[in-house]
PDB file of C-alpha atoms in Angstrom:
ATOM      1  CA  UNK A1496     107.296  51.496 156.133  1.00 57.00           C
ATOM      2  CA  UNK A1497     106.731  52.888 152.851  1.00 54.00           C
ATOM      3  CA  UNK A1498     105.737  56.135 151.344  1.00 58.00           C
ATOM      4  CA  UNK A1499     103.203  55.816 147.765  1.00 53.00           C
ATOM      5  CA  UNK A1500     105.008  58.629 145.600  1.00 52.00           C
ATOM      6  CA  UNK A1501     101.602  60.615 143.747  1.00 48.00           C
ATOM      7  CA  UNK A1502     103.851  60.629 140.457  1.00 39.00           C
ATOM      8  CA  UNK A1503     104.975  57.052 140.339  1.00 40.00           C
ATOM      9  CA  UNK A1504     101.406  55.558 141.519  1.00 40.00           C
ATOM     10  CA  UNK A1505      99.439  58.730 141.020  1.00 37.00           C
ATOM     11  CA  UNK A1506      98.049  57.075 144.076  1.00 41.00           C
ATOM     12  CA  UNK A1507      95.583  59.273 146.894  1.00 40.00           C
ATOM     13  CA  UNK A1508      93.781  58.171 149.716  1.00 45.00           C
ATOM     14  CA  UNK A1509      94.249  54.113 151.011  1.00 44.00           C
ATOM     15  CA  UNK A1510      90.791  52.794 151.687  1.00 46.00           C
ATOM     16  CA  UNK A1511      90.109  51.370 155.018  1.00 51.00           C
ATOM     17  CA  UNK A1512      90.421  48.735 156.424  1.00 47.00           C
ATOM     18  CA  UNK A1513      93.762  49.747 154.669  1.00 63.00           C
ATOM     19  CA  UNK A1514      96.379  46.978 154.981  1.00 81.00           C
ATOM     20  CA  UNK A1515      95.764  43.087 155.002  1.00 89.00           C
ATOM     21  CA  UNK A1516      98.611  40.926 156.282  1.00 89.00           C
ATOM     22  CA  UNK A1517      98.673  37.549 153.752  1.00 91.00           C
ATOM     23  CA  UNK A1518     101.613  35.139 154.637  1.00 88.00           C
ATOM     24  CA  UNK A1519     103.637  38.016 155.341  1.00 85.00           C
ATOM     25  CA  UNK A1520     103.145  40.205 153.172  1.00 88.00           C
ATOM     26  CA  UNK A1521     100.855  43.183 153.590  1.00 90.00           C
ATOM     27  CA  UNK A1522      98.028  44.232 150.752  1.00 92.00           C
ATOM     28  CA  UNK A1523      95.867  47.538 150.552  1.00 87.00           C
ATOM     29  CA  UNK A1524      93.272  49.403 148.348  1.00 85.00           C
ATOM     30  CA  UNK A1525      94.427  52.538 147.198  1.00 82.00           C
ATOM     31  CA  UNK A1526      91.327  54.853 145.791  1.00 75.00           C
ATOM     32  CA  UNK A1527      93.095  56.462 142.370  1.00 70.00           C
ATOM     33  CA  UNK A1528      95.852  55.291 140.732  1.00 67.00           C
ATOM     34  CA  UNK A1529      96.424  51.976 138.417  1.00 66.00           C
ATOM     35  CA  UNK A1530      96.072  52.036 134.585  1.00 64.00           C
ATOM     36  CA  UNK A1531      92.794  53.649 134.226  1.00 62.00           C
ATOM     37  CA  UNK A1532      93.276  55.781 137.844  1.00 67.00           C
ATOM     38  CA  UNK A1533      89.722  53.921 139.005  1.00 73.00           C
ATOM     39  CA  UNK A1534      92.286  52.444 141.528  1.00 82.00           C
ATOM     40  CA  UNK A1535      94.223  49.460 142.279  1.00 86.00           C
ATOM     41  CA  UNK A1536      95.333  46.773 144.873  1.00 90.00           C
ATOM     42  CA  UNK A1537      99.579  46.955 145.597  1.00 89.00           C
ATOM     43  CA  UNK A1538     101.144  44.275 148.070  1.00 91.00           C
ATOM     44  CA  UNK A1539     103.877  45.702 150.106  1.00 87.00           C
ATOM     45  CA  UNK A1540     106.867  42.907 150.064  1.00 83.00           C
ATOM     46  CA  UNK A1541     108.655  42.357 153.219  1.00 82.00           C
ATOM     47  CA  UNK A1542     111.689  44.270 151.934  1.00 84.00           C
ATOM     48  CA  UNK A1543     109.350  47.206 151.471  1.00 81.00           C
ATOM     49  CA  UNK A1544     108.887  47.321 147.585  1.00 85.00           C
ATOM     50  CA  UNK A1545     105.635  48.067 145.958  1.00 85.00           C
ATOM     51  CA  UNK A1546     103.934  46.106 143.463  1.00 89.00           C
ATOM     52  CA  UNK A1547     100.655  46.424 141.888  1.00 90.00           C
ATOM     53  CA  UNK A1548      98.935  43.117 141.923  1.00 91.00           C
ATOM     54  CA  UNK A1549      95.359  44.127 139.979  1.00 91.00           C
ATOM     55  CA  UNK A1550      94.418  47.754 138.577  1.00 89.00           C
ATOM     56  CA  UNK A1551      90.684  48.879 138.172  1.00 86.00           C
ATOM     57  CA  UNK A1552      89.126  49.374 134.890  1.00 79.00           C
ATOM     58  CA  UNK A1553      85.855  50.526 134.488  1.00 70.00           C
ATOM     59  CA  UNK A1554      84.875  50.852 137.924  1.00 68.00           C
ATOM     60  CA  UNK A1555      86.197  52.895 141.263  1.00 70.00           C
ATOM     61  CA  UNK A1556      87.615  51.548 144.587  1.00 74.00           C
ATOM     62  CA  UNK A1557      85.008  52.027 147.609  1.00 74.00           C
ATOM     63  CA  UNK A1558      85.288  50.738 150.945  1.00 75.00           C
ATOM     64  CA  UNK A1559      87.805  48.104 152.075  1.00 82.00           C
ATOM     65  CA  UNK A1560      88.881  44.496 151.446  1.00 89.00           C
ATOM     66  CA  UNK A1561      88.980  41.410 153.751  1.00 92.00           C
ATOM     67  CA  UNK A1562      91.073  37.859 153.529  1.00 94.00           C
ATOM     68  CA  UNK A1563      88.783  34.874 153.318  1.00 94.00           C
ATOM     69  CA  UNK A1564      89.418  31.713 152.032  1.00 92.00           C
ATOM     70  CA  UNK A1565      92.394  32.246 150.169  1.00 94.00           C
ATOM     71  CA  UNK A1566      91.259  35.332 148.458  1.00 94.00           C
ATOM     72  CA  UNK A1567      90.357  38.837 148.854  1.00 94.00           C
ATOM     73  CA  UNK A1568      86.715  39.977 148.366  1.00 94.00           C
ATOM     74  CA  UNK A1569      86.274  44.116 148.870  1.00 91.00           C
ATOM     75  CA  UNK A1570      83.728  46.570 147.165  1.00 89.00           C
ATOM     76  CA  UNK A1571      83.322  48.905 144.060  1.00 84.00           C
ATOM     77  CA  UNK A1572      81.249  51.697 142.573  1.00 80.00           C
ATOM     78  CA  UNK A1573      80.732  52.433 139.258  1.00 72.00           C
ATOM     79  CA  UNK A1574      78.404  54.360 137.018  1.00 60.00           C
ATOM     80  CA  UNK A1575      76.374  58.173 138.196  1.00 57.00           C
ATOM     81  CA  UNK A1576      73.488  59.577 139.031  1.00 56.00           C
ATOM     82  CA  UNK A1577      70.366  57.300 138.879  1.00 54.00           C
ATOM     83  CA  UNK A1578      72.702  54.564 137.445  1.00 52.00           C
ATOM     84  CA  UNK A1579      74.876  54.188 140.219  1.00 66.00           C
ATOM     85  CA  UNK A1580      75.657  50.800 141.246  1.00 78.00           C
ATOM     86  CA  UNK A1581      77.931  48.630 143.644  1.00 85.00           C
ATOM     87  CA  UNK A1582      80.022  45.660 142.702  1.00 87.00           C
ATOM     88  CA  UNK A1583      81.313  42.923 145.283  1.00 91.00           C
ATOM     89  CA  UNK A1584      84.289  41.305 143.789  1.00 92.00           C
ATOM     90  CA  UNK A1585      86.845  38.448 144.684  1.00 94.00           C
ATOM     91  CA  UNK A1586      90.596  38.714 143.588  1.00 94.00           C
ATOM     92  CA  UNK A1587      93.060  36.210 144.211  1.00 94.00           C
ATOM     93  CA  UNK A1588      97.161  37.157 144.977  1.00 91.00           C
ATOM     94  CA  UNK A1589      98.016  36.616 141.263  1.00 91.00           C
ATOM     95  CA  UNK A1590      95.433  39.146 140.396  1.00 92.00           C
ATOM     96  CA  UNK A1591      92.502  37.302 139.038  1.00 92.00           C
ATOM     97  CA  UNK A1592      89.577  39.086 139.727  1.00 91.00           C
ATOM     98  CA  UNK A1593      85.926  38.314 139.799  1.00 92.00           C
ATOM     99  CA  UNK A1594      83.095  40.114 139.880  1.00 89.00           C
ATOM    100  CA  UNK A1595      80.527  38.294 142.259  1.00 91.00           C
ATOM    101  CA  UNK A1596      77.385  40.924 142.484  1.00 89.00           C
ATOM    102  CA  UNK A1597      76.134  44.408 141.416  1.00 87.00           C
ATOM    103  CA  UNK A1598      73.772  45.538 143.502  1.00 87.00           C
ATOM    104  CA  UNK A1599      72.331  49.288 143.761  1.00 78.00           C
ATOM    105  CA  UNK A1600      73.998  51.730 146.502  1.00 70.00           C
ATOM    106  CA  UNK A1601      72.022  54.810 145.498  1.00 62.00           C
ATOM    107  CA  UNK A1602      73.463  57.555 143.423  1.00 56.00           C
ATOM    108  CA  UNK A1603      75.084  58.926 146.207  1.00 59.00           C
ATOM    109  CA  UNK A1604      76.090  56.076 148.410  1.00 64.00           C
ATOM    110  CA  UNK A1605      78.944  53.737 148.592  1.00 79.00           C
ATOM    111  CA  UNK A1606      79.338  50.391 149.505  1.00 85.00           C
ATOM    112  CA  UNK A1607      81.666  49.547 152.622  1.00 87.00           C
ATOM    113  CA  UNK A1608      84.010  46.431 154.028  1.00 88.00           C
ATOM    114  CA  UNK A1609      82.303  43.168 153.492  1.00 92.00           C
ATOM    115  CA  UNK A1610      82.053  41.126 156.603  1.00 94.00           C
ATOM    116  CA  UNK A1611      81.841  37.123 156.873  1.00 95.00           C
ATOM    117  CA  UNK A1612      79.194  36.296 158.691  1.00 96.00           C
ATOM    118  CA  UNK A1613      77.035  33.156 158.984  1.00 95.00           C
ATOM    119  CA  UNK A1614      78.544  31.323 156.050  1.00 94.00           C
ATOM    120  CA  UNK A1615      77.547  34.760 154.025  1.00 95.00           C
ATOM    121  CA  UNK A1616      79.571  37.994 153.385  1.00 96.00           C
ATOM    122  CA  UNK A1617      77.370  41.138 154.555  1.00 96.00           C
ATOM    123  CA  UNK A1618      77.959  44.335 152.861  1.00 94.00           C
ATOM    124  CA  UNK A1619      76.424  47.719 153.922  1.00 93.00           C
ATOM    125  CA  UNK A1620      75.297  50.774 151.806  1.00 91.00           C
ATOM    126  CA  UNK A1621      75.494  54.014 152.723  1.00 89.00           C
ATOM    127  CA  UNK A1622      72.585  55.083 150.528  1.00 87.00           C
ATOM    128  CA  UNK A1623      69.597  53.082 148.105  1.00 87.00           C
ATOM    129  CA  UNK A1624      66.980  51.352 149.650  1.00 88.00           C
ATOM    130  CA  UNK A1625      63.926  52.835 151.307  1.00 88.00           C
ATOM    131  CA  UNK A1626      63.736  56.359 149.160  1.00 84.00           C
ATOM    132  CA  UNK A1627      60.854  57.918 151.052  1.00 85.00           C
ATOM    133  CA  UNK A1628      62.649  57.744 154.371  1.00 83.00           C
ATOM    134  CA  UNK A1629      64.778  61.236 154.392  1.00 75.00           C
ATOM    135  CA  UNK A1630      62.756  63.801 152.218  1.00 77.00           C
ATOM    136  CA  UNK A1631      66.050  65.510 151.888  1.00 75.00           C
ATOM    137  CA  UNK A1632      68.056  62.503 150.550  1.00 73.00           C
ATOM    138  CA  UNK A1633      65.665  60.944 148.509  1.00 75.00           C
ATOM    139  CA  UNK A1634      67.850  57.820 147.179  1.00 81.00           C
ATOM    140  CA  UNK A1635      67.060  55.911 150.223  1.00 87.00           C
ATOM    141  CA  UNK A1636      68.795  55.719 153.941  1.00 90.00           C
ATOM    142  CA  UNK A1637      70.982  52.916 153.234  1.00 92.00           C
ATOM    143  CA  UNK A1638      70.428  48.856 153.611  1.00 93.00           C
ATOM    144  CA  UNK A1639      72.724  45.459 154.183  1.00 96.00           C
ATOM    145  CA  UNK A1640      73.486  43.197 151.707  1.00 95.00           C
ATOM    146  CA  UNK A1641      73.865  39.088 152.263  1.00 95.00           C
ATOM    147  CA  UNK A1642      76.376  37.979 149.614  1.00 95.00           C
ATOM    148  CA  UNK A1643      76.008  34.049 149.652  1.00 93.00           C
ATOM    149  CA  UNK A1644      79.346  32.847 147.435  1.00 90.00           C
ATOM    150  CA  UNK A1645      79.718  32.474 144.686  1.00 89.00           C
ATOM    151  CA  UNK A1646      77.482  35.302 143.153  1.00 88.00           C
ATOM    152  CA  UNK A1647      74.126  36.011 145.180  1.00 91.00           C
ATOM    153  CA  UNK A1648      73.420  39.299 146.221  1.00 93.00           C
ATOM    154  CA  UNK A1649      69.715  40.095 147.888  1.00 94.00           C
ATOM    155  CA  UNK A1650      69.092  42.701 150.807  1.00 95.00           C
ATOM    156  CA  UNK A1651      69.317  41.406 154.600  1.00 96.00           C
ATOM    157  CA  UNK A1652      67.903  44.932 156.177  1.00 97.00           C
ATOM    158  CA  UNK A1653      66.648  48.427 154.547  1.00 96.00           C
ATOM    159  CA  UNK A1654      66.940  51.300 157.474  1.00 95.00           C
ATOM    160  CA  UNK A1655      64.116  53.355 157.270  1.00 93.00           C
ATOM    161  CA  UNK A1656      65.149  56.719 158.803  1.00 89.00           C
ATOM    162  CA  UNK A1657      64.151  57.909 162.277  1.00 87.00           C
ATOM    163  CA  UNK A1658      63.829  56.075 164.694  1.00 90.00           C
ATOM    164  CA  UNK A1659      64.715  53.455 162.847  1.00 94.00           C
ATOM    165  CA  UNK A1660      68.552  54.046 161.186  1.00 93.00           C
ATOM    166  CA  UNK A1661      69.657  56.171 158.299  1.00 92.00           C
ATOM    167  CA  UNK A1662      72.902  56.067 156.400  1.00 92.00           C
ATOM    168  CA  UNK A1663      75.075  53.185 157.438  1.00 93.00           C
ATOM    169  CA  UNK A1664      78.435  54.983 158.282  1.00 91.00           C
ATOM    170  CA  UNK A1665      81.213  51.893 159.138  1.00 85.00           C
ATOM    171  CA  UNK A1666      81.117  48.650 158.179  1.00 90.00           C
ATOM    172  CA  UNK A1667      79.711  46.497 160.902  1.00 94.00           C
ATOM    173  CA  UNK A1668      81.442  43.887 163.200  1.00 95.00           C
ATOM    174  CA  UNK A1669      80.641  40.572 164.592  1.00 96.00           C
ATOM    175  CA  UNK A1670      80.266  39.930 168.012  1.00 95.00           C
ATOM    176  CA  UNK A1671      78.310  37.790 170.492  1.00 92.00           C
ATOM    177  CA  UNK A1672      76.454  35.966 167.406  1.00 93.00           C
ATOM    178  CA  UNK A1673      75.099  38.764 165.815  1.00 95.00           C
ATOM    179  CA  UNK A1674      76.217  41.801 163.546  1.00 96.00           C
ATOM    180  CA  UNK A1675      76.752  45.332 165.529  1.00 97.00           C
ATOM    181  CA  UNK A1676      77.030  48.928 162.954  1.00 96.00           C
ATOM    182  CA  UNK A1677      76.638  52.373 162.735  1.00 95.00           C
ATOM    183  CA  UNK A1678      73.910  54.917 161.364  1.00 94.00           C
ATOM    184  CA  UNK A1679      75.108  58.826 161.310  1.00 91.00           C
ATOM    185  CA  UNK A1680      71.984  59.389 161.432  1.00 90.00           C
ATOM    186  CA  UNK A1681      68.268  58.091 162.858  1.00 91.00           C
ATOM    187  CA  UNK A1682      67.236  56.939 165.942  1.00 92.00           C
ATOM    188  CA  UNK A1683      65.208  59.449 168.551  1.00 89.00           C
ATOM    189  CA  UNK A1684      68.627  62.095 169.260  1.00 85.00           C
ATOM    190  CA  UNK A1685      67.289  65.634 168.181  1.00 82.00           C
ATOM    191  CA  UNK A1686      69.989  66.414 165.597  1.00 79.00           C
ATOM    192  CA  UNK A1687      69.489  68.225 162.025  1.00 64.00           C
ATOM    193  CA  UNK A1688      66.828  70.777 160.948  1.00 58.00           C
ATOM    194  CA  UNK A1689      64.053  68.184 160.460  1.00 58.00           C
ATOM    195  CA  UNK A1690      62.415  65.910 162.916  1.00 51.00           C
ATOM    196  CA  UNK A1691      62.992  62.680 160.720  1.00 55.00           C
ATOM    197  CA  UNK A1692      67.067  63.252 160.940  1.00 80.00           C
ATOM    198  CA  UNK A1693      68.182  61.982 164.116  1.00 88.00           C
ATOM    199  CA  UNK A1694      71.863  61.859 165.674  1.00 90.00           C
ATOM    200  CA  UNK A1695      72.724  58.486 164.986  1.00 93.00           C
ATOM    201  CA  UNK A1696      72.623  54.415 166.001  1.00 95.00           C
ATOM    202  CA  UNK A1697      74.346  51.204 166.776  1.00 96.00           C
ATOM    203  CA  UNK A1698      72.108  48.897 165.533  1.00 97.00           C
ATOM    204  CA  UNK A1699      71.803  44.532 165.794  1.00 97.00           C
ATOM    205  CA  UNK A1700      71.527  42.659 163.125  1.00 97.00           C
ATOM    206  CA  UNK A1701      70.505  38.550 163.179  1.00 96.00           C
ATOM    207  CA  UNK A1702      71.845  36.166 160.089  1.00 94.00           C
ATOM    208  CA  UNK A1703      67.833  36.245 159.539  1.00 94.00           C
ATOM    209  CA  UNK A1704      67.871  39.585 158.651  1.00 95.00           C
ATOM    210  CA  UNK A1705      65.988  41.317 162.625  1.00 96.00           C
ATOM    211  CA  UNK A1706      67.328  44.301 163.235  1.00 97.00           C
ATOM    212  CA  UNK A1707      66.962  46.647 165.968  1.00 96.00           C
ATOM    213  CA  UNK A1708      68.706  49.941 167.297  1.00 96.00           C
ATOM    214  CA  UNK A1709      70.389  49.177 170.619  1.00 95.00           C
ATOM    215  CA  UNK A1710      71.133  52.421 171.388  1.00 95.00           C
ATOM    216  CA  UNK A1711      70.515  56.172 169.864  1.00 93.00           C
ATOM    217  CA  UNK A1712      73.132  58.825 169.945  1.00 91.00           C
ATOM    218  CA  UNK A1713      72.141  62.641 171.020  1.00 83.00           C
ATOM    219  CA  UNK A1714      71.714  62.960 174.852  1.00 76.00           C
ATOM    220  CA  UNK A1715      74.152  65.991 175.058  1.00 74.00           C
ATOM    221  CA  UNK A1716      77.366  63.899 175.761  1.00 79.00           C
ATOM    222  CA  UNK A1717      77.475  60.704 173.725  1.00 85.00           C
ATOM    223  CA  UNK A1718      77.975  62.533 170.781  1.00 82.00           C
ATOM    224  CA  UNK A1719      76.454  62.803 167.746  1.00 86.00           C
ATOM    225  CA  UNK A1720      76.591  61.083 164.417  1.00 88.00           C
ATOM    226  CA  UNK A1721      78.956  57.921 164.789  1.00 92.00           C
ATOM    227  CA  UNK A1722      80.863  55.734 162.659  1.00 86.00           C
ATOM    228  CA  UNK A1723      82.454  52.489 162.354  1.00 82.00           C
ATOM    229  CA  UNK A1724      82.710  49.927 165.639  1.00 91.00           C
ATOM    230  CA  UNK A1725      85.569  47.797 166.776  1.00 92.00           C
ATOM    231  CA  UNK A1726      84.915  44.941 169.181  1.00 94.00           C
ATOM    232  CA  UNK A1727      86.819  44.014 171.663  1.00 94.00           C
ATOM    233  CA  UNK A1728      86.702  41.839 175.038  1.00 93.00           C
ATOM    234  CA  UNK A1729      82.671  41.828 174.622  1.00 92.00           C
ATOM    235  CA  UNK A1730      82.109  45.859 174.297  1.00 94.00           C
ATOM    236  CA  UNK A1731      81.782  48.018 171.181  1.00 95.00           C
ATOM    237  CA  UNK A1732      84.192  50.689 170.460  1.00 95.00           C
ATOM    238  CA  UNK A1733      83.398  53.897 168.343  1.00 92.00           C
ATOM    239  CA  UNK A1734      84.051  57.604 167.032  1.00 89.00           C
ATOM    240  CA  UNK A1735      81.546  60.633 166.999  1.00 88.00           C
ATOM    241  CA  UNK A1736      81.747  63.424 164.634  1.00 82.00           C
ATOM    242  CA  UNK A1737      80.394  65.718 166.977  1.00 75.00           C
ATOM    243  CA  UNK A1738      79.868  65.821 170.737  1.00 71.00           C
ATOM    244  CA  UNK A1739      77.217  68.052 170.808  1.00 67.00           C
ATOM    245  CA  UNK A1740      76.049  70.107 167.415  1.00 60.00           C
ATOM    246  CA  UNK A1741      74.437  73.213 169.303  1.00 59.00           C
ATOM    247  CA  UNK A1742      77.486  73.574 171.471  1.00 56.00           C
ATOM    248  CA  UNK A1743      80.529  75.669 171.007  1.00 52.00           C
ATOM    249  CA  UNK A1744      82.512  72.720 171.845  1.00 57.00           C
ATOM    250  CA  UNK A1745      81.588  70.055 168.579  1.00 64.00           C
ATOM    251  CA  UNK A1746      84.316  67.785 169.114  1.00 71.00           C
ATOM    252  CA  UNK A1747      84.115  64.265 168.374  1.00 81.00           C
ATOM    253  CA  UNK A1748      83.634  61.613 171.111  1.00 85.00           C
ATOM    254  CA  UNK A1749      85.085  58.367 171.908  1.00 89.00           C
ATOM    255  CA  UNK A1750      82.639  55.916 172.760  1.00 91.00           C
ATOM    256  CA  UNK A1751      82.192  52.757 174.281  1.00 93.00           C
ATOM    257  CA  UNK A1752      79.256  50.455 174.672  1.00 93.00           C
ATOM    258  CA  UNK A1753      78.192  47.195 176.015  1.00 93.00           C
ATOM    259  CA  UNK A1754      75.198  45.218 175.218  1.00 89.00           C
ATOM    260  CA  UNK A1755      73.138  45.313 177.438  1.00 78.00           C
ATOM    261  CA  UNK A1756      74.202  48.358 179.024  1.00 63.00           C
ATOM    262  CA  UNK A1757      74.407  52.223 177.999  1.00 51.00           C
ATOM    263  CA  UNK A1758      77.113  53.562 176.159  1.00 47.00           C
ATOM    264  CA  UNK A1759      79.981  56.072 177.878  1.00 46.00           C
TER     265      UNK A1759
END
């Protein structure tokens, strides 16, 4: 449909989820690129021109956008190290833009696709929270966010490492009432060099903020360290990285599972 030329956009990677259909017209993230190459949002017109509609400043594209209410809200990082933060912003489609929140995501985390839920937008964190839970990773396993518009940020859930979740890996989904996402790593799987690692969960989480892990990743053939979810017809669909880390064969895995029931 169309091809970003590097030299025109200096454009890279599109962020996922990458396209958003608007009234026709389709809109993505694209990670570098824009004015200050922090990234920009382009809408692709139906006879397949380009057009930048909003360039990042002083802060870098991170993970995804959604349509809601007549605008687009998606996620930023900006500063390093011990100041690292995330930014939830709004933009409408004549590129005004808003930033909403800054909340921390660890200095080595990223923030990924908010998600309406409840009358709130949920955003999860790769990293910050909890920073005692992974002695190797010591800016904290990850947490979700509840974004109540306009502008209030607070944490719904910090994962706490094995056999609770570490690391949210996918931006969750809604389904059945409740919010479904991945962990690459946690639960009780026996992945990584240290007992507190794990191989990954799908865990529930309520609009209250109850979470639990419905189902841990590392019996030999489920796979091992999972990410994102896509819903359909009542079940939960998935990737692996691996299949199985101390086999020859580490392919990823396909998964599906069912509340309820155990995953295949």
């Amino acid at each position: 449909l169309y091809e970003v030329p590097r030299r025109v956009h200096f454009a890279f990677n599109w962020i996922p989820p990458t396209l958003v259909a608007v009234h026709g017209h389709l809109y993505g993230m694209i990670e570098q690129g824009g004015a200050q190459h922090n990234g920009k949002i382009v809408e692709i017109m139906p006879n397949r021109t380009l057009r930048t509609i909003y360039s990042f400043i002083d802060n870098g594209v991170d993970g995804g956008m959604i349509w809601l209410n007549d605008r687009f809200y998606g996620t930023l990082t900006g500063g390093t190290g011990s100041y690292a933060y995330g930014i939830i912003f709004s933009l409408t489609r004549g590129g005004v833009e808003s930033d909403l929140a800054r909340v921390s995501a660890g200095s080595r985390g990223s923030l990924l696709a908010p998600v309406p839920y409840d009358g709130s937008l949920f955003v999860a964190s790769s990293a910050g929270g909890n920073a005692s839970c992974d002695p190797s990773f010591p800016t904290g396993c990850g947490l979700v966010y509840k974004v109540q518009l306009p502008n209030t940020a607070t944490p719904s859930y910090t994962f706490n490492g094995k056999p609770d979740g570490a690391f949210p890996s996918g931006a969750p989904v809604v389904m059945n009432g409740s919010l479904y996402g991945t962990t690459s790593s946690g639960g009780n799987g026996p992945c990584g060099e240290a007992s507190y690692q794990g191989c990954g969960t799908i865990y529930e989480l309520t609009a209250s903020g109850l979470e639990s892990v419905v189902y841990s990743f590392g019996n030999g053939t489920d796979g091992e360290h999972p990410f994102a979810l896509t819903a359909v017809n009542g079940s939960l669909f998935g990737f692996s990285l691996l299949r199985n880390s101390s086999s020859v064969d580490s392919g990823g895995v396909l998964f599906e599972f069912t509340p309820g029931a155990s995953g295949s």
